[in-house]
Each structure stands twice: as C-alpha cells, then as structure tokens.
Amino acid sequence: METPVHKAPFHKVRVKTMMPPGHIRTPAYLRGKVGVIERPLGEFGNPELLAYGHQGPKKPLYRVRFTMAEVWGPGAETPTDTLDAEIFEHWLEPVE
Amino acid sequence: MSDTPKDFDGRRWHDMGGQPAGPVKPAEHDFALWEKRVDALQVLMSSKGYFTVDGLRRALEDMGEDAYEKYSYYERWIAAVNQNLIEAGLYTLEELGAKMGEVKTRGGTYGDASA
Amino acid sequence: MPHDHHDHDHFHHDGMSPSGHPYRADNDTPLTYWQTMEIAVREILIEKGITTPEEIARQIDEMDARSPANGAAVVARAWVDPAFKTRLLDDASAASAEMGFDIGGLRLIAVENTDEVHNMIVCTLCSCYPRNLLGLPPDWYKTRAYRSRAVKEPRKVLEEFGVTIPDQVKIRVHDSTADMRYIVLPARPAGTGSMGEAELARLVTRDSMIGTGLPKTP
C-alpha cells in the first residue's frame, strides 16, 4: 500500500498527464491541472482493476478542487468559479 | 469527433467534460417496465457479486460512441449487463441465442413476449 | 442525441409519475432486439436459480419508491433543524438514513448553497447520480450536452435552465467521478419563515437538488 500523498486538506497536487487506454475515472480535461485537496475520502476499490474483474488493493481517493482558470485557461467562463472532482491518489503528484 | 487519427490524444469518447456540445434540452421520460427490469437486473447481479459497476461502465465505454448515439440508455445497459454476465460465465451465448429465439415466437410486442 | 429522449414542453409539471417523470407508452410497441435480450437474460437467470421474479419485482418497487420527494424531505428537515443540517453536511448518508430512507450503499455528500456559493452536480464520465435517494436521473442529466458543458460553462448551462446566478456568487461544479454522490442543499427561500417542514418540502424541486434549479418560492 502506498502512503497517501497528503492526509491533510488543502495541499497542492497535479493530476498526472498520462493517457493510457481503458476504464479510468480521471477525466481527460483535468490531466496536468493543479488543484488543492479539499478532503480525503478514504480508500476505495480501484476502478482500473474492478472494471476487468480484478480486485487489487484499495486506493486512497481525494476530492480535489480546481479553479476554472486553471482548468480552462484564459477562456474560462468565470475564472474564480471552481470545480471539484474525485481523483485517486495514483493519479496525483504533489506540487511544492 | 472531428479529431483526425493523427490528432488523437488518447481521450476516449465517453470522457466528455469540456467538449463542445449543443444546448441542454430538458428531456425526460418515465421508464418503461422493460427498462426498470434492466435496471433491477443490473442492481441485483452486481449486488450478488457477478460484476461491478466499473465492469458495467467498461462494457458501455467499449461499445463506443456509435452505440451511445444510436441506442437508448437501457438498450446499452442490457447489452452491458449481458456482456458482464457472459464474462462471469453465468450462461453461454448458445443458451442466450436459443432463449432469444424462443422469446421472439411468443408475440410481436414486449407485453406479449414477456408473459 | 439518443433517440429515447422525448422532449417535453415544460419541466416541472404536474401529472408526473412517482419517479418524477412524465408517463410514457409502455408495452404495446413492436418487440425490439434489446427487449428480447432483456426477457431472455432475465428468464435464464431465473431458470438457473440466480434470481427470482419476486426479487426482481421487489427491486423495481424499491427503486420506484425512491424519488425527489425523499431528497426534498431531507432538505426541508435541514432548513428547520440546525442540528440535523450540521449532521447532513457532515455525513449525508447517515443523515438520510436517520430519516428512514433506505439508501443502500450510497455515499452521499451534501453541498450547501449560500449567498456566496452555488453548487451544481454533473457526471462527465457517465451518469452517476444519487439514485438511491432521488430515484433515477432525468434524461437530460445523461446527455452529451449536459455532461460536456456543465464543467466548462456552468453559468451558460444554468441560463438554459432559466437560472441566473449573480456574478458575485461563486459557482462550484462537482464532477461525480468516483465513489461519492452529491446532493445540493439549496438555500431556504425568503418569506418561508412561518412554513412547516412538510410545506417547505413541497418547495424543493429535483433540479434544485442537482443545482440546475432553485427551490420554488411561496
């Protein structure tokens, strides 16, 4: 089991940019985007294994908050509006 | 959808967030009995452990964009439920094919055939 | 646009089914391939003793009993009972179960609308929805248009629902990407100070709990 990236909320993370094929619950529009952990949600079955009939270890899941400016750049509808998504730890890397 | 093969970046068709799309039309309908039965089969078979919600989604995603545009929600769901049950080994395609053939002989409407 | 999406002229109408949708014709259209498959799969599972007709009927009844009225009751309770509201925002699954709603394994998070924040729920990857509390989602929630645009231009989408959010109010979109489901706790409308819980619940629309609508005003 990996150690969680951050147990405490409001730490900065970047969503990994990798684009493997298959059943993945990290939306493409968030790849490479930087957000803050709003709260840890606990550990959950890994959809990338469950989808193919395998179990594997559970993975920590976080609610990550992004600004619309970060996600959509200068074209954002209202840059200060925010977006929350649930992202598994193995899709996050810490940002210093 | 307008992506050429050269532009393809790995984003799959169902991963729609932020893609251009038309206005949201406030469409809704009540569910027909057969749709409710598909829903019930999905809940029951996954709660019995024959597949997971991710297995169901995986089958729906693998059906592709054409199926999403062409078939209704529960049409795609019964296809995905069946796919997962076949993979779980609960029955064979031979059994399914024979049963579907028999069902069709019962009548021309869902009401007649689902006696 | 998938072909099963029957457009209707209006949105929050009376004459809705228990699950909060307009009624539609059922069993008298020509049998389709997919319907044939549903019958066949169901009967094979019954013949093999994996399920029973009673179990399927019970499951359908359970789903039919889930409707936006359940969520409305939870919202109205939170409007009149500050301690319940605290518990709801802390653990919406436990708070819903406390009110007697059978929500199964639903992991629910309630997000509160205030003078500063308006919340809105979407699932861009499929159609995740708090179905064990609110019943099955409306068709529009599952469309390409809603799934694509709610995360990028929520204000424009809200305008299409007839909802204008003032510039000074922040929009917070929730993309239900994994194991959590979300319900919006809308702000209690002004002028409802004398209303009781049951009366308040009737102001709470399904869309106000998705964030694409606001509660009715008295």
Tab-separated table of C-alpha atoms in Angstrom:
chain	number	residue	atom	x	y	z
A	1	MET	CA	0.000	0.000	0.000
A	2	GLU	CA	1.363	3.415	-0.947
A	3	THR	CA	1.471	6.132	1.655
A	4	PRO	CA	-1.081	8.854	0.998
A	5	VAL	CA	0.205	11.924	-0.809
A	6	HIS	CA	-1.428	14.172	1.775
A	7	LYS	CA	-3.659	13.370	4.680
A	8	ALA	CA	-4.493	16.996	5.365
A	9	PRO	CA	-6.802	19.022	3.146
A	10	PHE	CA	-5.641	21.967	1.042
A	11	HIS	CA	-2.412	20.634	-0.276
A	12	LYS	CA	-1.478	21.337	-3.839
A	13	VAL	CA	-1.487	18.447	-6.292
A	14	ARG	CA	-1.122	17.987	-10.032
A	15	VAL	CA	-3.130	15.403	-11.942
A	16	LYS	CA	-0.858	13.119	-13.936
A	17	THR	CA	-0.807	13.737	-17.668
A	18	MET	CA	-0.577	10.090	-18.712
A	19	MET	CA	-3.216	8.859	-21.152
A	20	PRO	CA	-3.346	5.053	-21.033
A	21	PRO	CA	-6.391	3.439	-22.641
A	22	GLY	CA	-9.094	1.635	-20.669
A	23	HIS	CA	-11.581	2.256	-17.880
A	24	ILE	CA	-10.261	5.287	-15.992
A	25	ARG	CA	-12.169	7.642	-13.682
A	26	THR	CA	-9.811	10.603	-14.042
A	27	PRO	CA	-11.346	12.915	-16.635
A	28	ALA	CA	-9.117	13.942	-19.541
A	29	TYR	CA	-9.900	17.633	-19.060
A	30	LEU	CA	-8.157	17.545	-15.661
A	31	ARG	CA	-4.934	15.861	-16.758
A	32	GLY	CA	-1.958	18.049	-15.876
A	33	LYS	CA	-4.092	20.514	-13.912
A	34	VAL	CA	-3.112	21.748	-10.459
A	35	GLY	CA	-5.641	21.758	-7.644
A	36	VAL	CA	-5.886	21.537	-3.881
A	37	ILE	CA	-7.114	18.588	-1.875
A	38	GLU	CA	-10.456	19.584	-0.466
A	39	ARG	CA	-10.750	16.459	1.668
A	40	PRO	CA	-9.572	12.856	1.775
A	41	LEU	CA	-12.435	10.449	1.182
A	42	GLY	CA	-10.929	7.177	2.370
A	43	GLU	CA	-9.819	4.132	0.410
A	44	PHE	CA	-11.851	2.587	-2.387
A	45	GLY	CA	-11.621	-0.282	-4.847
A	46	ASN	CA	-9.512	0.568	-7.868
A	47	PRO	CA	-11.873	1.029	-10.844
A	48	GLU	CA	-8.995	0.299	-13.228
A	49	LEU	CA	-8.870	-3.262	-11.829
A	50	LEU	CA	-12.530	-3.755	-10.914
A	51	ALA	CA	-13.574	-2.984	-14.493
A	52	TYR	CA	-11.706	-6.060	-15.677
A	53	GLY	CA	-12.812	-8.421	-12.928
A	54	HIS	CA	-9.783	-7.982	-10.642
A	55	GLN	CA	-9.601	-6.741	-7.068
A	56	GLY	CA	-6.175	-5.473	-6.030
A	57	PRO	CA	-5.504	-3.171	-3.103
A	58	LYS	CA	-7.863	-0.299	-2.371
A	59	LYS	CA	-6.635	3.138	-3.291
A	60	PRO	CA	-6.927	6.441	-1.415
A	61	LEU	CA	-9.402	8.814	-3.026
A	62	TYR	CA	-9.475	12.585	-2.664
A	63	ARG	CA	-11.791	15.381	-3.564
A	64	VAL	CA	-9.621	17.853	-5.442
A	65	ARG	CA	-10.676	21.438	-6.098
A	66	PHE	CA	-9.585	23.339	-9.192
A	67	THR	CA	-10.253	26.885	-10.321
A	68	MET	CA	-11.917	27.284	-13.705
A	69	ALA	CA	-8.939	29.493	-14.653
A	70	GLU	CA	-6.594	26.549	-14.049
A	71	VAL	CA	-8.769	24.054	-15.930
A	72	TRP	CA	-9.794	26.168	-18.922
A	73	GLY	CA	-7.121	28.855	-19.091
A	74	PRO	CA	-7.804	32.375	-20.324
A	75	GLY	CA	-11.047	31.224	-21.963
A	76	ALA	CA	-12.637	30.272	-18.645
A	77	GLU	CA	-16.262	31.390	-18.330
A	78	THR	CA	-15.690	32.806	-14.820
A	79	PRO	CA	-12.072	32.209	-13.747
A	80	THR	CA	-12.814	32.209	-9.999
A	81	ASP	CA	-15.576	29.608	-10.179
A	82	THR	CA	-14.358	26.217	-9.031
A	83	LEU	CA	-14.667	22.575	-9.899
A	84	ASP	CA	-14.406	19.566	-7.568
A	85	ALA	CA	-13.651	16.044	-8.752
A	86	GLU	CA	-12.763	12.798	-7.023
A	87	ILE	CA	-9.284	11.674	-8.018
A	88	PHE	CA	-7.448	8.544	-6.897
A	89	GLU	CA	-4.061	9.015	-5.305
A	90	HIS	CA	-2.210	7.164	-8.039
A	91	TRP	CA	-3.288	9.924	-10.424
A	92	LEU	CA	-1.892	12.731	-8.258
A	93	GLU	CA	1.597	14.086	-7.744
A	94	PRO	CA	2.474	16.650	-5.073
A	95	VAL	CA	3.232	20.225	-6.125
A	96	GLU	CA	5.765	22.104	-3.985
B	1	MET	CA	-15.346	13.596	-33.036
B	2	SER	CA	-13.662	15.889	-35.502
B	3	ASP	CA	-10.298	14.544	-34.396
B	4	THR	CA	-8.266	13.010	-37.166
B	5	PRO	CA	-6.360	9.837	-36.321
B	6	LYS	CA	-3.164	11.930	-36.213
B	7	ASP	CA	-4.640	14.293	-33.601
B	8	PHE	CA	-5.836	11.508	-31.300
B	9	ASP	CA	-4.502	12.141	-27.793
B	10	GLY	CA	-5.989	9.130	-26.039
B	11	ARG	CA	-9.155	10.806	-24.766
B	12	ARG	CA	-11.948	8.289	-25.118
B	13	TRP	CA	-15.402	9.162	-26.463
B	14	HIS	CA	-17.240	8.890	-23.129
B	15	ASP	CA	-14.833	11.306	-21.435
B	16	MET	CA	-16.935	14.308	-22.453
B	17	GLY	CA	-16.123	17.058	-19.955
B	18	GLY	CA	-15.393	20.322	-21.726
B	19	GLN	CA	-16.098	19.074	-25.224
B	20	PRO	CA	-18.194	21.308	-27.484
B	21	ALA	CA	-21.894	20.419	-27.467
B	22	GLY	CA	-25.267	21.971	-28.148
B	23	PRO	CA	-27.841	23.391	-25.742
B	24	VAL	CA	-29.188	21.264	-22.897
B	25	LYS	CA	-32.722	20.261	-23.769
B	26	PRO	CA	-34.771	19.430	-20.687
B	27	ALA	CA	-35.781	15.983	-21.935
B	28	GLU	CA	-37.097	13.271	-19.687
B	29	HIS	CA	-39.396	10.288	-19.784
B	30	ASP	CA	-40.834	7.835	-17.356
B	31	PHE	CA	-39.262	4.448	-17.534
B	32	ALA	CA	-40.962	1.545	-19.273
B	33	LEU	CA	-41.298	-1.773	-17.461
B	34	TRP	CA	-38.552	-3.378	-19.524
B	35	GLU	CA	-36.194	-0.512	-18.653
B	36	LYS	CA	-36.963	-0.898	-14.959
B	37	ARG	CA	-36.243	-4.607	-15.274
B	38	VAL	CA	-32.866	-3.891	-16.865
B	39	ASP	CA	-32.113	-1.535	-14.002
B	40	ALA	CA	-33.199	-4.146	-11.460
B	41	LEU	CA	-31.061	-6.849	-13.114
B	42	GLN	CA	-28.051	-4.556	-13.002
B	43	VAL	CA	-28.529	-3.793	-9.302
B	44	LEU	CA	-29.260	-7.419	-8.337
B	45	MET	CA	-26.483	-9.044	-10.323
B	46	SER	CA	-23.866	-6.545	-9.164
B	47	SER	CA	-25.023	-6.827	-5.538
B	48	LYS	CA	-24.674	-10.609	-5.846
B	49	GLY	CA	-21.096	-10.043	-6.952
B	50	TYR	CA	-21.279	-11.195	-10.587
B	51	PHE	CA	-19.855	-7.896	-11.806
B	52	THR	CA	-19.040	-4.406	-10.578
B	53	VAL	CA	-20.337	-1.010	-11.595
B	54	ASP	CA	-16.926	-0.454	-13.159
B	55	GLY	CA	-17.374	-3.652	-15.164
B	56	LEU	CA	-20.697	-2.320	-16.395
B	57	ARG	CA	-19.210	1.060	-17.284
B	58	ARG	CA	-16.260	-0.581	-19.021
B	59	ALA	CA	-18.629	-2.545	-21.267
B	60	LEU	CA	-20.631	0.627	-22.011
B	61	GLU	CA	-17.475	2.550	-22.871
B	62	ASP	CA	-16.162	-0.264	-25.052
B	63	MET	CA	-19.433	-0.289	-27.040
B	64	GLY	CA	-18.245	3.002	-28.459
B	65	GLU	CA	-19.644	6.335	-29.414
B	66	ASP	CA	-21.767	4.981	-32.228
B	67	ALA	CA	-23.775	2.876	-29.761
B	68	TYR	CA	-24.204	5.916	-27.489
B	69	GLU	CA	-25.716	7.908	-30.322
B	70	LYS	CA	-27.751	5.073	-31.771
B	71	TYR	CA	-29.241	3.200	-28.836
B	72	SER	CA	-31.142	4.309	-25.775
B	73	TYR	CA	-29.711	4.230	-22.266
B	74	TYR	CA	-31.285	0.948	-21.192
B	75	GLU	CA	-30.652	-0.658	-24.551
B	76	ARG	CA	-26.970	-0.080	-23.907
B	77	TRP	CA	-27.373	-1.190	-20.305
B	78	ILE	CA	-28.865	-4.593	-21.137
B	79	ALA	CA	-26.059	-5.106	-23.638
B	80	ALA	CA	-23.507	-4.238	-20.922
B	81	VAL	CA	-25.224	-6.385	-18.279
B	82	ASN	CA	-25.275	-9.300	-20.710
B	83	GLN	CA	-21.623	-8.769	-21.619
B	84	ASN	CA	-20.634	-8.931	-17.954
B	85	LEU	CA	-22.805	-11.988	-17.227
B	86	ILE	CA	-21.313	-13.823	-20.212
B	87	GLU	CA	-17.841	-12.920	-18.933
B	88	ALA	CA	-18.840	-14.163	-15.463
B	89	GLY	CA	-19.747	-17.474	-17.064
B	90	LEU	CA	-23.353	-17.490	-15.843
B	91	TYR	CA	-24.641	-18.700	-19.210
B	92	THR	CA	-23.386	-19.210	-22.730
B	93	LEU	CA	-24.132	-17.355	-25.933
B	94	GLU	CA	-25.704	-20.559	-27.193
B	95	GLU	CA	-28.173	-20.525	-24.303
B	96	LEU	CA	-28.866	-16.836	-24.836
B	97	GLY	CA	-29.382	-17.230	-28.562
B	98	ALA	CA	-31.783	-20.116	-28.104
B	99	LYS	CA	-33.767	-18.254	-25.440
B	100	MET	CA	-33.977	-15.078	-27.524
B	101	GLY	CA	-35.270	-17.153	-30.442
B	102	GLU	CA	-37.908	-18.722	-28.247
B	103	VAL	CA	-38.949	-15.338	-26.794
B	104	LYS	CA	-39.495	-13.932	-30.285
B	105	THR	CA	-42.005	-16.663	-31.139
B	106	ARG	CA	-44.304	-15.548	-28.320
B	107	GLY	CA	-45.599	-12.393	-29.947
B	108	GLY	CA	-44.809	-9.089	-31.569
B	109	THR	CA	-44.840	-6.791	-28.541
B	110	TYR	CA	-42.948	-6.678	-25.274
B	111	GLY	CA	-46.195	-7.300	-23.420
B	112	ASP	CA	-46.897	-10.494	-25.376
B	113	ALA	CA	-43.326	-11.775	-25.294
B	114	SER	CA	-42.574	-11.172	-21.622
B	115	ALA	CA	-45.575	-13.098	-20.363
C	1	MET	CA	-28.880	12.809	-29.346
C	2	PRO	CA	-30.037	9.341	-28.317
C	3	HIS	CA	-33.441	8.615	-29.716
C	4	ASP	CA	-35.186	7.812	-26.454
C	5	HIS	CA	-35.083	11.364	-25.241
C	6	HIS	CA	-38.620	12.561	-25.604
C	7	ASP	CA	-38.739	16.289	-25.377
C	8	HIS	CA	-41.440	17.866	-23.326
C	9	ASP	CA	-42.653	21.396	-23.410
C	10	HIS	CA	-42.188	22.040	-19.768
C	11	PHE	CA	-40.122	20.870	-16.971
C	12	HIS	CA	-41.705	20.773	-13.542
C	13	HIS	CA	-45.146	19.661	-14.439
C	14	ASP	CA	-47.909	18.005	-12.538
C	15	GLY	CA	-49.043	14.604	-13.723
C	16	MET	CA	-45.618	13.154	-13.099
C	17	SER	CA	-45.082	9.529	-12.255
C	18	PRO	CA	-43.919	8.566	-8.753
C	19	SER	CA	-40.355	8.620	-10.039
C	20	GLY	CA	-40.809	12.222	-11.113
C	21	HIS	CA	-41.063	11.785	-14.869
C	22	PRO	CA	-43.907	12.112	-17.376
C	23	TYR	CA	-45.645	8.876	-18.169
C	24	ARG	CA	-44.967	7.189	-21.460
C	25	ALA	CA	-46.344	4.339	-23.524
C	26	ASP	CA	-45.084	1.005	-22.373
C	27	ASN	CA	-45.719	-2.487	-23.637
C	28	ASP	CA	-47.538	-2.095	-26.919
C	29	THR	CA	-44.762	-1.144	-29.347
C	30	PRO	CA	-43.064	-3.765	-31.560
C	31	LEU	CA	-40.645	-6.002	-29.691
C	32	THR	CA	-37.043	-4.875	-30.171
C	33	TYR	CA	-33.795	-6.845	-30.180
C	34	TRP	CA	-32.772	-5.343	-26.821
C	35	GLN	CA	-36.132	-6.045	-25.204
C	36	THR	CA	-35.852	-9.620	-26.436
C	37	MET	CA	-32.436	-9.784	-24.815
C	38	GLU	CA	-33.770	-8.418	-21.512
C	39	ILE	CA	-36.510	-11.055	-21.415
C	40	ALA	CA	-34.078	-13.809	-22.303
C	41	VAL	CA	-31.393	-12.792	-19.796
C	42	ARG	CA	-33.976	-12.432	-17.024
C	43	GLU	CA	-35.563	-15.791	-17.728
C	44	ILE	CA	-32.220	-17.598	-17.953
C	45	LEU	CA	-31.154	-16.120	-14.597
C	46	ILE	CA	-34.472	-17.227	-13.069
C	47	GLU	CA	-34.244	-20.724	-14.564
C	48	LYS	CA	-30.738	-21.107	-13.157
C	49	GLY	CA	-31.926	-20.049	-9.715
C	50	ILE	CA	-29.699	-16.955	-9.654
C	51	THR	CA	-32.651	-14.626	-9.097
C	52	THR	CA	-36.430	-14.906	-8.833
C	53	PRO	CA	-39.333	-12.949	-10.335
C	54	GLU	CA	-40.191	-11.816	-6.792
C	55	GLU	CA	-36.694	-10.492	-6.184
C	56	ILE	CA	-36.795	-8.517	-9.434
C	57	ALA	CA	-40.251	-7.129	-8.656
C	58	ARG	CA	-39.105	-6.126	-5.174
C	59	GLN	CA	-36.066	-4.358	-6.609
C	60	ILE	CA	-38.276	-2.430	-9.044
C	61	ASP	CA	-40.603	-1.438	-6.188
C	62	GLU	CA	-37.654	-0.249	-4.136
C	63	MET	CA	-36.398	1.910	-6.987
C	64	ASP	CA	-39.884	3.263	-7.695
C	65	ALA	CA	-40.160	4.287	-4.041
C	66	ARG	CA	-37.086	6.468	-4.421
C	67	SER	CA	-37.961	9.879	-5.736
C	68	PRO	CA	-37.042	13.541	-5.439
C	69	ALA	CA	-39.620	13.713	-2.607
C	70	ASN	CA	-37.119	11.832	-0.427
C	71	GLY	CA	-34.433	14.417	-1.035
C	72	ALA	CA	-36.952	17.221	-0.557
C	73	ALA	CA	-37.822	15.860	2.886
C	74	VAL	CA	-34.131	15.810	3.808
C	75	VAL	CA	-33.666	19.387	2.591
C	76	ALA	CA	-36.749	20.645	4.443
C	77	ARG	CA	-35.561	18.983	7.657
C	78	ALA	CA	-32.195	20.723	7.271
C	79	TRP	CA	-33.998	24.050	6.804
C	80	VAL	CA	-35.901	23.749	10.090
C	81	ASP	CA	-33.437	21.799	12.244
C	82	PRO	CA	-29.929	23.298	12.544
C	83	ALA	CA	-28.547	20.241	14.351
C	84	PHE	CA	-29.801	17.988	11.540
C	85	LYS	CA	-28.273	20.338	8.984
C	86	THR	CA	-24.911	20.016	10.708
C	87	ARG	CA	-25.206	16.228	10.631
C	88	LEU	CA	-26.284	16.334	6.959
C	89	LEU	CA	-23.277	18.400	5.921
C	90	ASP	CA	-21.039	16.140	7.990
C	91	ASP	CA	-22.404	12.828	6.656
C	92	ALA	CA	-25.335	13.000	4.258
C	93	SER	CA	-25.683	9.210	4.032
C	94	ALA	CA	-26.134	8.875	7.790
C	95	ALA	CA	-28.487	11.862	7.930
C	96	SER	CA	-30.655	10.435	5.112
C	97	ALA	CA	-30.717	7.018	6.781
C	98	GLU	CA	-31.644	8.704	10.053
C	99	MET	CA	-34.803	9.977	8.341
C	100	GLY	CA	-35.681	6.408	7.430
C	101	PHE	CA	-34.664	6.420	3.765
C	102	ASP	CA	-33.219	3.146	2.533
C	103	ILE	CA	-30.271	4.395	0.515
C	104	GLY	CA	-28.312	1.130	0.328
C	105	GLY	CA	-24.596	1.730	-0.037
C	106	LEU	CA	-24.972	5.296	-1.301
C	107	ARG	CA	-22.087	7.510	-0.177
C	108	LEU	CA	-23.700	10.899	-0.205
C	109	ILE	CA	-22.149	14.333	0.240
C	110	ALA	CA	-24.427	17.351	0.718
C	111	VAL	CA	-23.120	20.655	-0.590
C	112	GLU	CA	-24.709	23.839	0.682
C	113	ASN	CA	-25.807	26.800	-1.385
C	114	THR	CA	-25.258	30.127	0.357
C	115	ASP	CA	-25.155	33.802	-0.546
C	116	GLU	CA	-21.581	33.184	-1.702
C	117	VAL	CA	-21.708	29.767	-3.375
C	118	HIS	CA	-23.976	27.956	-5.823
C	119	ASN	CA	-23.315	24.229	-6.259
C	120	MET	CA	-24.088	22.155	-9.314
C	121	ILE	CA	-23.722	18.399	-9.898
C	122	VAL	CA	-22.667	16.549	-13.053
C	123	CYS	CA	-21.037	13.286	-14.073
C	124	THR	CA	-18.905	13.883	-17.153
C	125	LEU	CA	-17.761	10.258	-17.493
C	126	CYS	CA	-21.145	8.504	-17.325
C	127	SER	CA	-24.304	9.362	-15.379
C	128	CYS	CA	-23.567	8.993	-11.662
C	129	TYR	CA	-26.478	10.350	-9.675
C	130	PRO	CA	-27.714	9.971	-6.072
C	131	ARG	CA	-30.311	7.474	-7.353
C	132	ASN	CA	-30.744	5.686	-4.034
C	133	LEU	CA	-32.144	8.878	-2.559
C	134	LEU	CA	-33.626	10.802	-5.523
C	135	GLY	CA	-34.585	7.938	-7.851
C	136	LEU	CA	-33.375	7.580	-11.421
C	137	PRO	CA	-31.853	10.612	-13.142
C	138	PRO	CA	-33.715	12.660	-15.746
C	139	ASP	CA	-32.685	12.056	-19.359
C	140	TRP	CA	-31.070	15.472	-19.782
C	141	TYR	CA	-28.622	14.671	-16.970
C	142	LYS	CA	-27.253	11.844	-19.134
C	143	THR	CA	-26.961	13.813	-22.377
C	144	ARG	CA	-23.788	14.763	-24.173
C	145	ALA	CA	-24.800	18.431	-23.890
C	146	TYR	CA	-25.058	18.461	-20.091
C	147	ARG	CA	-22.101	16.168	-19.453
C	148	SER	CA	-19.835	18.134	-21.793
C	149	ARG	CA	-20.771	21.683	-20.886
C	150	ALA	CA	-21.624	21.730	-17.167
C	151	VAL	CA	-17.939	21.710	-16.203
C	152	LYS	CA	-16.850	24.351	-18.711
C	153	GLU	CA	-19.694	26.824	-18.945
C	154	PRO	CA	-21.915	26.203	-15.933
C	155	ARG	CA	-23.386	29.708	-15.993
C	156	LYS	CA	-24.471	29.367	-19.603
C	157	VAL	CA	-25.977	25.948	-18.876
C	158	LEU	CA	-27.812	27.379	-15.870
C	159	GLU	CA	-29.199	30.145	-18.101
C	160	GLU	CA	-30.631	27.416	-20.324
C	161	PHE	CA	-32.432	26.109	-17.239
C	162	GLY	CA	-33.707	29.628	-16.568
C	163	VAL	CA	-31.388	30.157	-13.611
C	164	THR	CA	-29.223	33.269	-13.406
C	165	ILE	CA	-26.504	33.256	-10.779
C	166	PRO	CA	-25.226	36.747	-9.870
C	167	ASP	CA	-21.565	37.431	-10.674
C	168	GLN	CA	-20.624	37.798	-7.015
C	169	VAL	CA	-21.851	34.265	-6.269
C	170	LYS	CA	-19.187	31.643	-6.914
C	171	ILE	CA	-20.185	28.542	-8.824
C	172	ARG	CA	-18.809	25.244	-7.583
C	173	VAL	CA	-19.285	22.378	-10.013
C	174	HIS	CA	-18.977	18.831	-8.682
C	175	ASP	CA	-17.948	16.173	-11.181
C	176	SER	CA	-19.039	12.810	-9.696
C	177	THR	CA	-16.034	10.902	-10.995
C	178	ALA	CA	-15.719	8.083	-8.458
C	179	ASP	CA	-17.459	6.697	-5.373
C	180	MET	CA	-19.253	9.740	-3.957
C	181	ARG	CA	-22.623	11.079	-4.971
C	182	TYR	CA	-23.759	14.641	-4.342
C	183	ILE	CA	-26.911	16.448	-3.390
C	184	VAL	CA	-27.247	20.216	-3.300
C	185	LEU	CA	-28.730	21.684	-0.147
C	186	PRO	CA	-30.428	24.715	-1.672
C	187	ALA	CA	-30.831	27.911	0.321
C	188	ARG	CA	-34.172	28.287	2.054
C	189	PRO	CA	-36.284	30.770	0.091
C	190	ALA	CA	-37.156	34.084	1.694
C	191	GLY	CA	-40.659	34.508	3.028
C	192	THR	CA	-40.973	30.941	4.292
C	193	GLY	CA	-40.457	31.716	7.987
C	194	SER	CA	-43.913	30.535	9.012
C	195	MET	CA	-43.930	27.374	6.941
C	196	GLY	CA	-43.713	23.903	8.429
C	197	GLU	CA	-41.460	21.097	7.287
C	198	ALA	CA	-43.982	19.355	5.001
C	199	GLU	CA	-44.957	22.626	3.351
C	200	LEU	CA	-41.303	23.548	2.857
C	201	ALA	CA	-40.553	20.170	1.287
C	202	ARG	CA	-43.042	20.962	-1.486
C	203	LEU	CA	-40.861	23.919	-2.500
C	204	VAL	CA	-37.847	21.669	-3.074
C	205	THR	CA	-37.634	20.613	-6.715
C	206	ARG	CA	-35.476	17.808	-8.068
C	207	ASP	CA	-33.448	20.301	-10.085
C	208	SER	CA	-32.788	22.441	-7.008
C	209	MET	CA	-31.030	19.381	-5.525
C	210	ILE	CA	-28.935	18.913	-8.701
C	211	GLY	CA	-28.153	22.621	-8.752
C	212	THR	CA	-29.763	23.326	-12.118
C	213	GLY	CA	-32.772	24.882	-10.416
C	214	LEU	CA	-33.766	26.860	-7.373
C	215	PRO	CA	-36.489	25.981	-4.867
C	216	LYS	CA	-39.941	27.331	-5.599
C	217	THR	CA	-40.932	30.468	-3.761
C	218	PRO	CA	-44.196	30.585	-1.812
